[in-house]
PDB file of C-alpha atoms and ligand atoms in Angstrom:
ATOM      1  CA  MET Z   1     -11.701 -61.276 -37.709  1.00  0.00           C
ATOM      2  CA  PRO Z   2      -7.957 -61.830 -37.362  1.00  0.00           C
ATOM      3  CA  GLU Z   3      -6.445 -64.580 -39.499  1.00  0.00           C
ATOM      4  CA  GLN Z   4      -6.060 -67.883 -37.636  1.00  0.00           C
ATOM      5  CA  ASN Z   5      -2.637 -69.357 -37.170  1.00  0.00           C
ATOM      6  CA  PRO Z   6      -3.426 -72.945 -38.126  1.00  0.00           C
ATOM      7  CA  GLU Z   7      -0.351 -74.249 -36.316  1.00  0.00           C
ATOM      8  CA  VAL Z   8      -1.647 -72.894 -33.062  1.00  0.00           C
ATOM      9  CA  ALA Z   9      -5.362 -73.422 -33.625  1.00  0.00           C
ATOM     10  CA  ALA Z  10      -5.189 -77.072 -34.706  1.00  0.00           C
ATOM     11  CA  PRO Z  11      -5.794 -79.532 -33.248  1.00  0.00           C
ATOM     12  CA  TYR Z  12      -7.316 -77.932 -30.159  1.00  0.00           C
ATOM     13  CA  GLY Z  13     -10.055 -76.004 -31.906  1.00  0.00           C
ATOM     14  CA  GLY Z  14      -9.154 -72.923 -29.840  1.00  0.00           C
ATOM     15  CA  GLY Z  15     -10.405 -69.437 -30.607  1.00  0.00           C
ATOM     16  CA  ALA Z  16      -8.997 -67.090 -33.214  1.00  0.00           C
ATOM     17  CA  LYS Z  17      -5.383 -66.111 -32.650  1.00  0.00           C
ATOM     18  CA  ASP Z  18      -3.825 -62.851 -33.759  1.00  0.00           C
ATOM     19  CA  ALA Z  19      -1.417 -63.838 -36.527  1.00  0.00           C
ATOM     20  CA  ALA Z  20       0.778 -60.854 -35.690  1.00  0.00           C
ATOM     21  CA  ALA Z  21       1.247 -62.012 -32.117  1.00  0.00           C
ATOM     22  CA  PRO Z  22       0.754 -65.774 -32.085  1.00  0.00           C
ATOM     23  CA  ALA Z  23       0.354 -67.495 -28.745  1.00  0.00           C
ATOM     24  CA  PRO Z  24       3.175 -69.851 -27.775  1.00  0.00           C
ATOM     25  CA  VAL Z  25       2.779 -73.152 -29.609  1.00  0.00           C
ATOM     26  CA  LYS Z  26       1.349 -75.896 -27.420  1.00  0.00           C
ATOM     27  CA  ARG Z  27       3.014 -79.294 -27.494  1.00  0.00           C
ATOM     28  CA  VAL Z  28       0.820 -82.091 -28.844  1.00  0.00           C
ATOM     29  CA  ARG Z  29       0.181 -84.478 -25.968  1.00  0.00           C
ATOM     30  CA  THR Z  30      -1.554 -87.833 -25.630  1.00  0.00           C
ATOM     31  CA  HIS Z  31      -4.875 -86.272 -24.524  1.00  0.00           C
ATOM     32  CA  HIS Z  32      -4.898 -83.970 -27.568  1.00  0.00           C
ATOM     33  CA  LEU Z  33      -4.621 -87.016 -29.824  1.00  0.00           C
ATOM     34  CA  ALA Z  34      -7.438 -88.752 -27.932  1.00  0.00           C
ATOM     35  CA  GLN Z  35      -9.583 -85.614 -28.378  1.00  0.00           C
ATOM     36  CA  MET Z  36      -8.782 -85.573 -32.107  1.00  0.00           C
ATOM     37  CA  LYS Z  37     -10.007 -89.168 -32.390  1.00  0.00           C
ATOM     38  CA  GLN Z  38     -13.211 -88.267 -30.548  1.00  0.00           C
ATOM     39  CA  ARG Z  39     -13.768 -85.301 -32.871  1.00  0.00           C
ATOM     40  CA  GLY Z  40     -12.976 -87.355 -35.968  1.00  0.00           C
ATOM     41  CA  GLU Z  41      -9.977 -85.130 -36.860  1.00  0.00           C
ATOM     42  CA  LYS Z  42      -7.261 -87.020 -38.683  1.00  0.00           C
ATOM     43  CA  ILE Z  43      -3.828 -87.275 -37.047  1.00  0.00           C
ATOM     44  CA  THR Z  44      -0.637 -86.889 -39.067  1.00  0.00           C
ATOM     45  CA  MET Z  45       2.683 -88.568 -38.431  1.00  0.00           C
ATOM     46  CA  LEU Z  46       5.887 -88.585 -40.474  1.00  0.00           C
ATOM     47  CA  THR Z  47       9.293 -89.985 -39.751  1.00  0.00           C
ATOM     48  CA  ALA Z  48      12.101 -87.483 -39.105  1.00  0.00           C
ATOM     49  CA  TYR Z  49      15.706 -88.143 -38.256  1.00  0.00           C
ATOM     50  CA  ASP Z  50      17.368 -84.727 -38.177  1.00  0.00           C
ATOM     51  CA  MET Z  51      16.999 -81.044 -37.346  1.00  0.00           C
ATOM     52  CA  TYR Z  52      15.854 -79.558 -40.666  1.00  0.00           C
ATOM     53  CA  THR Z  53      13.257 -82.167 -41.499  1.00  0.00           C
ATOM     54  CA  ALA Z  54      11.942 -81.974 -37.923  1.00  0.00           C
ATOM     55  CA  GLN Z  55      11.660 -78.164 -38.154  1.00  0.00           C
ATOM     56  CA  THR Z  56      10.018 -78.308 -41.572  1.00  0.00           C
ATOM     57  CA  PHE Z  57       7.481 -81.014 -40.727  1.00  0.00           C
ATOM     58  CA  ASP Z  58       6.718 -79.308 -37.398  1.00  0.00           C
ATOM     59  CA  GLU Z  59       6.107 -76.034 -39.268  1.00  0.00           C
ATOM     60  CA  ALA Z  60       3.808 -77.905 -41.675  1.00  0.00           C
ATOM     61  CA  GLY Z  61       1.625 -78.989 -38.748  1.00  0.00           C
ATOM     62  CA  VAL Z  62       2.550 -82.668 -38.571  1.00  0.00           C
ATOM     63  CA  ASP Z  63       1.247 -83.865 -35.186  1.00  0.00           C
ATOM     64  CA  MET Z  64       3.722 -86.650 -34.435  1.00  0.00           C
ATOM     65  CA  LEU Z  65       7.336 -87.097 -35.556  1.00  0.00           C
ATOM     66  CA  LEU Z  66       8.571 -90.675 -35.466  1.00  0.00           C
ATOM     67  CA  VAL Z  67      12.306 -91.202 -35.167  1.00  0.00           C
ATOM     68  CA  GLY Z  68      11.889 -94.638 -36.663  1.00  0.00           C
ATOM     69  CA  ASP Z  69      14.299 -97.519 -36.668  1.00  0.00           C
ATOM     70  CA  SER Z  70      13.748 -97.048 -40.404  1.00  0.00           C
ATOM     71  CA  ALA Z  71      16.719 -94.667 -39.993  1.00  0.00           C
ATOM     72  CA  SER Z  72      18.689 -97.884 -40.344  1.00  0.00           C
ATOM     73  CA  ASN Z  73      17.775 -98.293 -44.023  1.00  0.00           C
ATOM     74  CA  ASN Z  74      16.979 -94.632 -44.799  1.00  0.00           C
ATOM     75  CA  VAL Z  75      19.877 -92.822 -43.112  1.00  0.00           C
ATOM     76  CA  LEU Z  76      22.620 -95.282 -42.158  1.00  0.00           C
ATOM     77  CA  GLY Z  77      22.658 -97.276 -45.386  1.00  0.00           C
ATOM     78  CA  ASN Z  78      21.740-100.681 -43.943  1.00  0.00           C
ATOM     79  CA  GLU Z  79      19.552-103.058 -45.912  1.00  0.00           C
ATOM     80  CA  THR Z  80      16.920-103.473 -43.176  1.00  0.00           C
ATOM     81  CA  SER Z  81      15.854-101.910 -39.892  1.00  0.00           C
ATOM     82  CA  LEU Z  82      17.475-104.697 -37.863  1.00  0.00           C
ATOM     83  CA  PRO Z  83      21.083-103.491 -37.446  1.00  0.00           C
ATOM     84  CA  ILE Z  84      20.460-100.037 -35.956  1.00  0.00           C
ATOM     85  CA  THR Z  85      21.366 -99.697 -32.269  1.00  0.00           C
ATOM     86  CA  VAL Z  86      20.101 -97.626 -29.358  1.00  0.00           C
ATOM     87  CA  ASP Z  87      23.357 -95.649 -29.363  1.00  0.00           C
ATOM     88  CA  GLU Z  88      22.871 -94.818 -33.051  1.00  0.00           C
ATOM     89  CA  LEU Z  89      19.218 -93.793 -32.671  1.00  0.00           C
ATOM     90  CA  ILE Z  90      19.593 -91.610 -29.578  1.00  0.00           C
ATOM     91  CA  PRO Z  91      21.491 -88.723 -31.270  1.00  0.00           C
ATOM     92  CA  LEU Z  92      18.966 -88.685 -34.143  1.00  0.00           C
ATOM     93  CA  THR Z  93      16.098 -88.592 -31.644  1.00  0.00           C
ATOM     94  CA  ARG Z  94      17.777 -85.756 -29.732  1.00  0.00           C
ATOM     95  CA  ALA Z  95      18.134 -83.751 -32.954  1.00  0.00           C
ATOM     96  CA  VAL Z  96      14.406 -84.119 -33.670  1.00  0.00           C
ATOM     97  CA  ALA Z  97      13.346 -83.400 -30.079  1.00  0.00           C
ATOM     98  CA  ASN Z  98      15.549 -80.283 -30.023  1.00  0.00           C
ATOM     99  CA  SER Z  99      13.955 -79.022 -33.238  1.00  0.00           C
ATOM    100  CA  ALA Z 100      10.208 -79.672 -32.979  1.00  0.00           C
ATOM    101  CA  ASN Z 101       8.225 -77.065 -31.040  1.00  0.00           C
ATOM    102  CA  ARG Z 102       4.777 -78.558 -31.425  1.00  0.00           C
ATOM    103  CA  ALA Z 103       4.899 -82.154 -32.630  1.00  0.00           C
ATOM    104  CA  MET Z 104       5.040 -85.080 -30.253  1.00  0.00           C
ATOM    105  CA  VAL Z 105       8.378 -86.853 -30.720  1.00  0.00           C
ATOM    106  CA  VAL Z 106       8.100 -90.644 -30.796  1.00  0.00           C
ATOM    107  CA  ALA Z 107      11.277 -92.700 -30.302  1.00  0.00           C
ATOM    108  CA  ASP Z 108      11.271 -96.125 -31.916  1.00  0.00           C
ATOM    109  CA  LEU Z 109      12.847 -98.860 -29.786  1.00  0.00           C
ATOM    110  CA  PRO Z 110      15.236-100.799 -32.015  1.00  0.00           C
ATOM    111  CA  PHE Z 111      15.329-104.564 -32.507  1.00  0.00           C
ATOM    112  CA  GLY Z 112      16.694-106.436 -29.484  1.00  0.00           C
ATOM    113  CA  SER Z 113      16.434-103.494 -27.095  1.00  0.00           C
ATOM    114  CA  TYR Z 114      13.113-104.410 -25.412  1.00  0.00           C
ATOM    115  CA  GLN Z 115      12.017-107.933 -26.354  1.00  0.00           C
ATOM    116  CA  ALA Z 116      14.077-109.730 -23.675  1.00  0.00           C
ATOM    117  CA  SER Z 117      12.059-108.522 -20.681  1.00  0.00           C
ATOM    118  CA  PRO Z 118       9.910-105.656 -19.392  1.00  0.00           C
ATOM    119  CA  GLU Z 119      12.947-104.480 -17.398  1.00  0.00           C
ATOM    120  CA  GLN Z 120      15.128-104.351 -20.509  1.00  0.00           C
ATOM    121  CA  GLY Z 121      12.379-102.448 -22.330  1.00  0.00           C
ATOM    122  CA  TYR Z 122      11.966 -99.992 -19.476  1.00  0.00           C
ATOM    123  CA  LEU Z 123      15.689 -99.242 -19.199  1.00  0.00           C
ATOM    124  CA  THR Z 124      15.968 -98.723 -22.951  1.00  0.00           C
ATOM    125  CA  ALA Z 125      12.931 -96.457 -23.046  1.00  0.00           C
ATOM    126  CA  VAL Z 126      14.288 -94.406 -20.132  1.00  0.00           C
ATOM    127  CA  ARG Z 127      17.428 -93.717 -22.174  1.00  0.00           C
ATOM    128  CA  PHE Z 128      15.321 -92.282 -25.018  1.00  0.00           C
ATOM    129  CA  MET Z 129      13.339 -90.118 -22.587  1.00  0.00           C
ATOM    130  CA  LYS Z 130      16.339 -88.852 -20.576  1.00  0.00           C
ATOM    131  CA  GLU Z 131      19.171 -88.701 -23.120  1.00  0.00           C
ATOM    132  CA  ALA Z 132      17.167 -87.796 -26.222  1.00  0.00           C
ATOM    133  CA  GLY Z 133      14.164 -85.878 -24.892  1.00  0.00           C
ATOM    134  CA  ALA Z 134      11.573 -88.127 -26.564  1.00  0.00           C
ATOM    135  CA  HIS Z 135       7.968 -87.699 -25.455  1.00  0.00           C
ATOM    136  CA  CYS Z 136       7.020 -91.362 -25.834  1.00  0.00           C
ATOM    137  CA  VAL Z 137       8.328 -94.574 -27.372  1.00  0.00           C
ATOM    138  CA  LYS Z 138       7.068 -97.008 -29.990  1.00  0.00           C
ATOM    139  CA  MET Z 139       7.596-100.754 -29.935  1.00  0.00           C
ATOM    140  CA  GLU Z 140       6.654-103.524 -32.331  1.00  0.00           C
ATOM    141  CA  GLY Z 141       4.508-106.453 -31.248  1.00  0.00           C
ATOM    142  CA  GLY Z 142       1.002-107.253 -30.086  1.00  0.00           C
ATOM    143  CA  ALA Z 143      -0.269-109.455 -27.233  1.00  0.00           C
ATOM    144  CA  GLU Z 144       3.212-110.830 -26.530  1.00  0.00           C
ATOM    145  CA  MET Z 145       4.451-107.312 -25.756  1.00  0.00           C
ATOM    146  CA  ALA Z 146       1.675-106.521 -23.254  1.00  0.00           C
ATOM    147  CA  PRO Z 147       3.880-106.967 -20.138  1.00  0.00           C
ATOM    148  CA  VAL Z 148       6.529-104.647 -21.618  1.00  0.00           C
ATOM    149  CA  ILE Z 149       3.937-101.986 -22.475  1.00  0.00           C
ATOM    150  CA  THR Z 150       2.443-102.153 -18.977  1.00  0.00           C
ATOM    151  CA  LYS Z 151       5.856-101.841 -17.323  1.00  0.00           C
ATOM    152  CA  LEU Z 152       6.707 -98.722 -19.322  1.00  0.00           C
ATOM    153  CA  VAL Z 153       3.358 -97.049 -18.794  1.00  0.00           C
ATOM    154  CA  GLN Z 154       3.474 -97.754 -15.043  1.00  0.00           C
ATOM    155  CA  GLY Z 155       6.954 -96.227 -15.069  1.00  0.00           C
ATOM    156  CA  GLY Z 156       5.702 -92.998 -16.673  1.00  0.00           C
ATOM    157  CA  ILE Z 157       6.495 -93.615 -20.326  1.00  0.00           C
ATOM    158  CA  PRO Z 158       3.668 -93.332 -22.897  1.00  0.00           C
ATOM    159  CA  VAL Z 159       3.731 -96.141 -25.458  1.00  0.00           C
ATOM    160  CA  VAL Z 160       2.736 -96.385 -29.105  1.00  0.00           C
ATOM    161  CA  ALA Z 161       2.325-100.048 -30.085  1.00  0.00           C
ATOM    162  CA  HIS Z 162       2.937-101.342 -33.636  1.00  0.00           C
ATOM    163  CA  ILE Z 163       1.043-104.365 -34.976  1.00  0.00           C
ATOM    164  CA  GLY Z 164       0.238-106.021 -38.302  1.00  0.00           C
ATOM    165  CA  PHE Z 165       3.416-106.198 -40.345  1.00  0.00           C
ATOM    166  CA  THR Z 166       6.294-105.516 -37.955  1.00  0.00           C
ATOM    167  CA  PRO Z 167       9.550-105.026 -39.905  1.00  0.00           C
ATOM    168  CA  GLN Z 168      11.787-106.159 -37.015  1.00  0.00           C
ATOM    169  CA  SER Z 169      10.169-109.612 -37.361  1.00  0.00           C
ATOM    170  CA  GLU Z 170      10.409-109.796 -41.139  1.00  0.00           C
ATOM    171  CA  HIS Z 171      12.335-113.077 -40.980  1.00  0.00           C
ATOM    172  CA  VAL Z 172       9.611-114.687 -38.873  1.00  0.00           C
ATOM    173  CA  LEU Z 173       6.804-113.184 -40.974  1.00  0.00           C
ATOM    174  CA  GLY Z 174       8.378-114.326 -44.262  1.00  0.00           C
ATOM    175  CA  GLY Z 175       9.138-110.884 -45.702  1.00  0.00           C
ATOM    176  CA  TYR Z 176       6.977-107.831 -46.398  1.00  0.00           C
ATOM    177  CA  ARG Z 177       3.435-109.215 -46.490  1.00  0.00           C
ATOM    178  CA  VAL Z 178      -0.013-107.939 -45.626  1.00  0.00           C
ATOM    179  CA  GLN Z 179      -1.056-109.244 -42.180  1.00  0.00           C
ATOM    180  CA  GLY Z 180      -4.614-109.939 -41.091  1.00  0.00           C
ATOM    181  CA  ARG Z 181      -6.186-111.215 -44.299  1.00  0.00           C
ATOM    182  CA  ASP Z 182      -9.111-113.638 -43.874  1.00  0.00           C
ATOM    183  CA  ASP Z 183      -8.650-115.850 -40.758  1.00  0.00           C
ATOM    184  CA  ALA Z 184      -5.590-113.871 -39.645  1.00  0.00           C
ATOM    185  CA  ALA Z 185      -7.814-110.821 -39.064  1.00  0.00           C
ATOM    186  CA  GLU Z 186      -8.762-112.188 -35.627  1.00  0.00           C
ATOM    187  CA  ARG Z 187      -5.087-112.280 -34.614  1.00  0.00           C
ATOM    188  CA  VAL Z 188      -4.587-108.615 -35.559  1.00  0.00           C
ATOM    189  CA  LYS Z 189      -7.775-107.640 -33.717  1.00  0.00           C
ATOM    190  CA  ALA Z 190      -6.659-109.577 -30.627  1.00  0.00           C
ATOM    191  CA  ASP Z 191      -3.289-107.800 -30.757  1.00  0.00           C
ATOM    192  CA  ALA Z 192      -5.018-104.420 -30.987  1.00  0.00           C
ATOM    193  CA  ARG Z 193      -7.197-105.188 -27.956  1.00  0.00           C
ATOM    194  CA  ALA Z 194      -4.192-106.509 -26.013  1.00  0.00           C
ATOM    195  CA  VAL Z 195      -2.027-103.418 -26.535  1.00  0.00           C
ATOM    196  CA  GLN Z 196      -4.918-101.141 -25.549  1.00  0.00           C
ATOM    197  CA  GLU Z 197      -5.549-103.240 -22.434  1.00  0.00           C
ATOM    198  CA  ALA Z 198      -1.830-103.107 -21.597  1.00  0.00           C
ATOM    199  CA  GLY Z 199      -1.913 -99.300 -21.591  1.00  0.00           C
ATOM    200  CA  ALA Z 200      -0.676 -98.127 -25.007  1.00  0.00           C
ATOM    201  CA  PHE Z 201      -2.187 -94.748 -25.957  1.00  0.00           C
ATOM    202  CA  ALA Z 202      -1.868 -95.378 -29.698  1.00  0.00           C
ATOM    203  CA  VAL Z 203      -1.206 -98.208 -32.102  1.00  0.00           C
ATOM    204  CA  VAL Z 204       0.427 -98.184 -35.515  1.00  0.00           C
ATOM    205  CA  MET Z 205      -1.096-100.740 -37.893  1.00  0.00           C
ATOM    206  CA  GLU Z 206       1.133-101.627 -40.823  1.00  0.00           C
ATOM    207  CA  MET Z 207      -0.035-103.452 -43.955  1.00  0.00           C
ATOM    208  CA  VAL Z 208      -3.409-104.503 -42.593  1.00  0.00           C
ATOM    209  CA  PRO Z 209      -6.493-104.758 -44.870  1.00  0.00           C
ATOM    210  CA  GLY Z 210      -8.435-101.486 -44.809  1.00  0.00           C
ATOM    211  CA  ASP Z 211     -11.695-103.002 -43.567  1.00  0.00           C
ATOM    212  CA  VAL Z 212      -9.954-104.789 -40.683  1.00  0.00           C
ATOM    213  CA  ALA Z 213      -8.112-101.575 -39.714  1.00  0.00           C
ATOM    214  CA  GLY Z 214     -11.432 -99.686 -39.878  1.00  0.00           C
ATOM    215  CA  GLU Z 215     -13.160-102.198 -37.599  1.00  0.00           C
ATOM    216  CA  ILE Z 216     -10.299-102.018 -35.097  1.00  0.00           C
ATOM    217  CA  THR Z 217     -10.341 -98.215 -35.189  1.00  0.00           C
ATOM    218  CA  ARG Z 218     -14.055 -98.108 -34.425  1.00  0.00           C
ATOM    219  CA  GLU Z 219     -13.726-100.652 -31.626  1.00  0.00           C
ATOM    220  CA  LEU Z 220     -10.678 -99.215 -29.827  1.00  0.00           C
ATOM    221  CA  ASP Z 221     -10.675 -96.159 -27.578  1.00  0.00           C
ATOM    222  CA  ILE Z 222      -6.990 -95.511 -28.322  1.00  0.00           C
ATOM    223  CA  VAL Z 223      -5.707 -93.780 -31.433  1.00  0.00           C
ATOM    224  CA  THR Z 224      -4.885 -95.884 -34.511  1.00  0.00           C
ATOM    225  CA  ILE Z 225      -2.279 -94.772 -37.038  1.00  0.00           C
ATOM    226  CA  GLY Z 226      -2.120 -96.590 -40.353  1.00  0.00           C
ATOM    227  CA  ILE Z 227       0.623 -97.286 -42.860  1.00  0.00           C
ATOM    228  CA  GLY Z 228      -0.761 -99.414 -45.640  1.00  0.00           C
ATOM    229  CA  ALA Z 229      -3.969 -99.821 -43.614  1.00  0.00           C
ATOM    230  CA  GLY Z 230      -6.455 -97.756 -45.649  1.00  0.00           C
ATOM    231  CA  ASN Z 231      -8.137 -94.478 -44.765  1.00  0.00           C
ATOM    232  CA  GLN Z 232     -10.362 -95.503 -41.880  1.00  0.00           C
ATOM    233  CA  THR Z 233      -7.642 -95.282 -39.228  1.00  0.00           C
ATOM    234  CA  ASP Z 234      -7.451 -92.210 -36.959  1.00  0.00           C
ATOM    235  CA  GLY Z 235      -4.188 -91.111 -38.556  1.00  0.00           C
ATOM    236  CA  GLN Z 236      -1.535 -91.892 -41.132  1.00  0.00           C
ATOM    237  CA  VAL Z 237       2.236 -92.281 -41.073  1.00  0.00           C
ATOM    238  CA  LEU Z 238       4.763 -92.503 -43.900  1.00  0.00           C
ATOM    239  CA  VAL Z 239       8.551 -92.651 -44.080  1.00  0.00           C
ATOM    240  CA  TRP Z 240       9.430 -89.179 -45.349  1.00  0.00           C
ATOM    241  CA  GLN Z 241      12.034 -90.251 -47.897  1.00  0.00           C
ATOM    242  CA  ASP Z 242       9.316 -92.377 -49.543  1.00  0.00           C
ATOM    243  CA  ALA Z 243       6.615 -89.703 -49.353  1.00  0.00           C
ATOM    244  CA  PHE Z 244       8.750 -86.891 -50.724  1.00  0.00           C
ATOM    245  CA  GLY Z 245      10.763 -88.853 -53.269  1.00  0.00           C
ATOM    246  CA  LEU Z 246      14.271 -88.723 -51.843  1.00  0.00           C
ATOM    247  CA  ARG Z 247      14.301 -92.479 -52.216  1.00  0.00           C
ATOM    248  CA  THR Z 248      14.012 -93.747 -55.765  1.00  0.00           C
ATOM    249  CA  GLY Z 249      12.977 -97.114 -57.137  1.00  0.00           C
ATOM    250  CA  LYS Z 250       9.925 -99.249 -56.540  1.00  0.00           C
ATOM    251  CA  MET Z 251       7.717 -98.057 -53.706  1.00  0.00           C
ATOM    252  CA  ALA Z 252       5.251-100.052 -51.660  1.00  0.00           C
ATOM    253  CA  ARG Z 253       1.685 -99.738 -52.961  1.00  0.00           C
ATOM    254  CA  PHE Z 254       0.660 -97.724 -49.892  1.00  0.00           C
ATOM    255  CA  VAL Z 255       3.136 -94.896 -50.578  1.00  0.00           C
ATOM    256  CA  LYS Z 256       1.969 -91.688 -52.235  1.00  0.00           C
ATOM    257  CA  GLN Z 257       4.826 -89.540 -53.523  1.00  0.00           C
ATOM    258  CA  TYR Z 258       4.257 -85.826 -52.968  1.00  0.00           C
ATOM    259  CA  ALA Z 259       7.558 -84.572 -54.384  1.00  0.00           C
ATOM    260  CA  ASP Z 260      10.642 -85.620 -56.323  1.00  0.00           C
ATOM    261  CA  LEU Z 261      13.354 -84.493 -53.931  1.00  0.00           C
ATOM    262  CA  HIS Z 262      15.873 -86.818 -55.543  1.00  0.00           C
ATOM    263  CA  GLY Z 263      15.349 -85.040 -58.857  1.00  0.00           C
ATOM    264  CA  VAL Z 264      15.590 -81.588 -57.252  1.00  0.00           C
ATOM    265  CA  LEU Z 265      18.802 -82.439 -55.361  1.00  0.00           C
ATOM    266  CA  LEU Z 266      20.350 -84.187 -58.333  1.00  0.00           C
ATOM    267  CA  GLY Z 267      19.692 -81.197 -60.576  1.00  0.00           C
ATOM    268  CA  ALA Z 268      21.116 -78.765 -58.011  1.00  0.00           C
ATOM    269  CA  ALA Z 269      24.214 -80.901 -57.373  1.00  0.00           C
ATOM    270  CA  LYS Z 270      24.866 -81.203 -61.126  1.00  0.00           C
ATOM    271  CA  GLU Z 271      24.568 -77.437 -61.523  1.00  0.00           C
ATOM    272  CA  TYR Z 272      27.055 -76.929 -58.688  1.00  0.00           C
ATOM    273  CA  VAL Z 273      29.530 -79.376 -60.238  1.00  0.00           C
ATOM    274  CA  ALA Z 274      29.209 -77.627 -63.597  1.00  0.00           C
ATOM    275  CA  ASP Z 275      29.629 -74.155 -62.026  1.00  0.00           C
ATOM    276  CA  VAL Z 276      32.774 -75.113 -60.131  1.00  0.00           C
ATOM    277  CA  ARG Z 277      34.268 -76.779 -63.177  1.00  0.00           C
ATOM    278  CA  ALA Z 278      33.494 -73.717 -65.311  1.00  0.00           C
ATOM    279  CA  THR Z 279      34.785 -71.337 -62.573  1.00  0.00           C
ATOM    280  CA  THR Z 280      31.420 -69.531 -62.590  1.00  0.00           C
ATOM    281  CA  PHE Z 281      31.191 -70.288 -58.860  1.00  0.00           C
ATOM    282  CA  PRO Z 282      32.330 -68.626 -56.690  1.00  0.00           C
ATOM    283  CA  GLY Z 283      31.545 -65.343 -58.420  1.00  0.00           C
ATOM    284  CA  ALA Z 284      32.626 -61.883 -57.367  1.00  0.00           C
ATOM    285  CA  GLU Z 285      29.592 -61.632 -55.087  1.00  0.00           C
ATOM    286  CA  HIS Z 286      30.741 -64.717 -53.154  1.00  0.00           C
ATOM    287  CA  THR Z 287      34.305 -63.533 -52.808  1.00  0.00           C
ATOM    288  CA  PHE Z 288      35.799 -61.405 -49.975  1.00  0.00           C
TER     289      PHE Z 288
HETATM  290  O1  KIV Q   1      10.478 -97.119 -38.291  1.00  0.00           O
HETATM  291  C1  KIV Q   1       9.511 -96.670 -38.941  1.00  0.00           C
HETATM  292  O2  KIV Q   1       9.653 -95.785 -39.801  1.00  0.00           O
HETATM  293  C2  KIV Q   1       8.194 -97.219 -38.665  1.00  0.00           C
HETATM  294  C3  KIV Q   1       7.079 -96.777 -39.556  1.00  0.00           C
HETATM  295  C4  KIV Q   1       7.097 -97.619 -40.772  1.00  0.00           C
HETATM  296  C5  KIV Q   1       5.778 -96.838 -38.867  1.00  0.00           C
HETATM  297  O3  KIV Q   1       8.042 -97.999 -37.774  1.00  0.00           O
END
């Protein structure tokens, strides 16, 4: 039996592929994600903001790459996600869309670019689809965003909703806090139902108690992706600099660190500095 190419075989459950001559990689689409939910296969999402991370995560089999507005505080050096603009996010989204062969590329609509009206949201989303090559967009908000979601979906743009803790509203929500504890659970559930009804094909749930996220996941037909929402959601998302340790310092409780990229880069950069200072780089082999 020829060895399966997991990148090609998952998540479609297709037959064995010849590793020596792999079939062209199929793009992950909304119906594949819906099928994964039905089959109980977990969906993976990571943020990506540039070519090399997009290529690497795509190669690893990550199903969805989110060009998050978290680029604001993970790439551009801002304190929060609020300052980043559409014009700043579009080139990052284009880099990821140009580089991922398989993963679905999700463009995050930044703060102030869709909340004013469904028309504003549609025109912003069209820019991400046309100028950046995104495959869908994500927007924060629950029931109040239903008209915007419907407008986009009717206009041909798949939407990922984002409920629970929504970082663009951190000043209204009183900072980073779990949403949906006790009585507030009903509000999160109502938001989840509203975004499904409006036409979203998936919903990110951020910092929601695990049992509430599990109940919502079982009730909804659409795909749920959790971040700080326990392990009963259909999929998981993390900001890659958190997950792989490029960012240092205190992490949110929901982050698992899989690597210490800061340590690796720091060590390499120090070695380079020492080499140059000692004139051991460039060596003869690096010299024309
Ligand atoms: O912008 C982002 O990275 C996000 C994730 C936290 C889901 O919205």
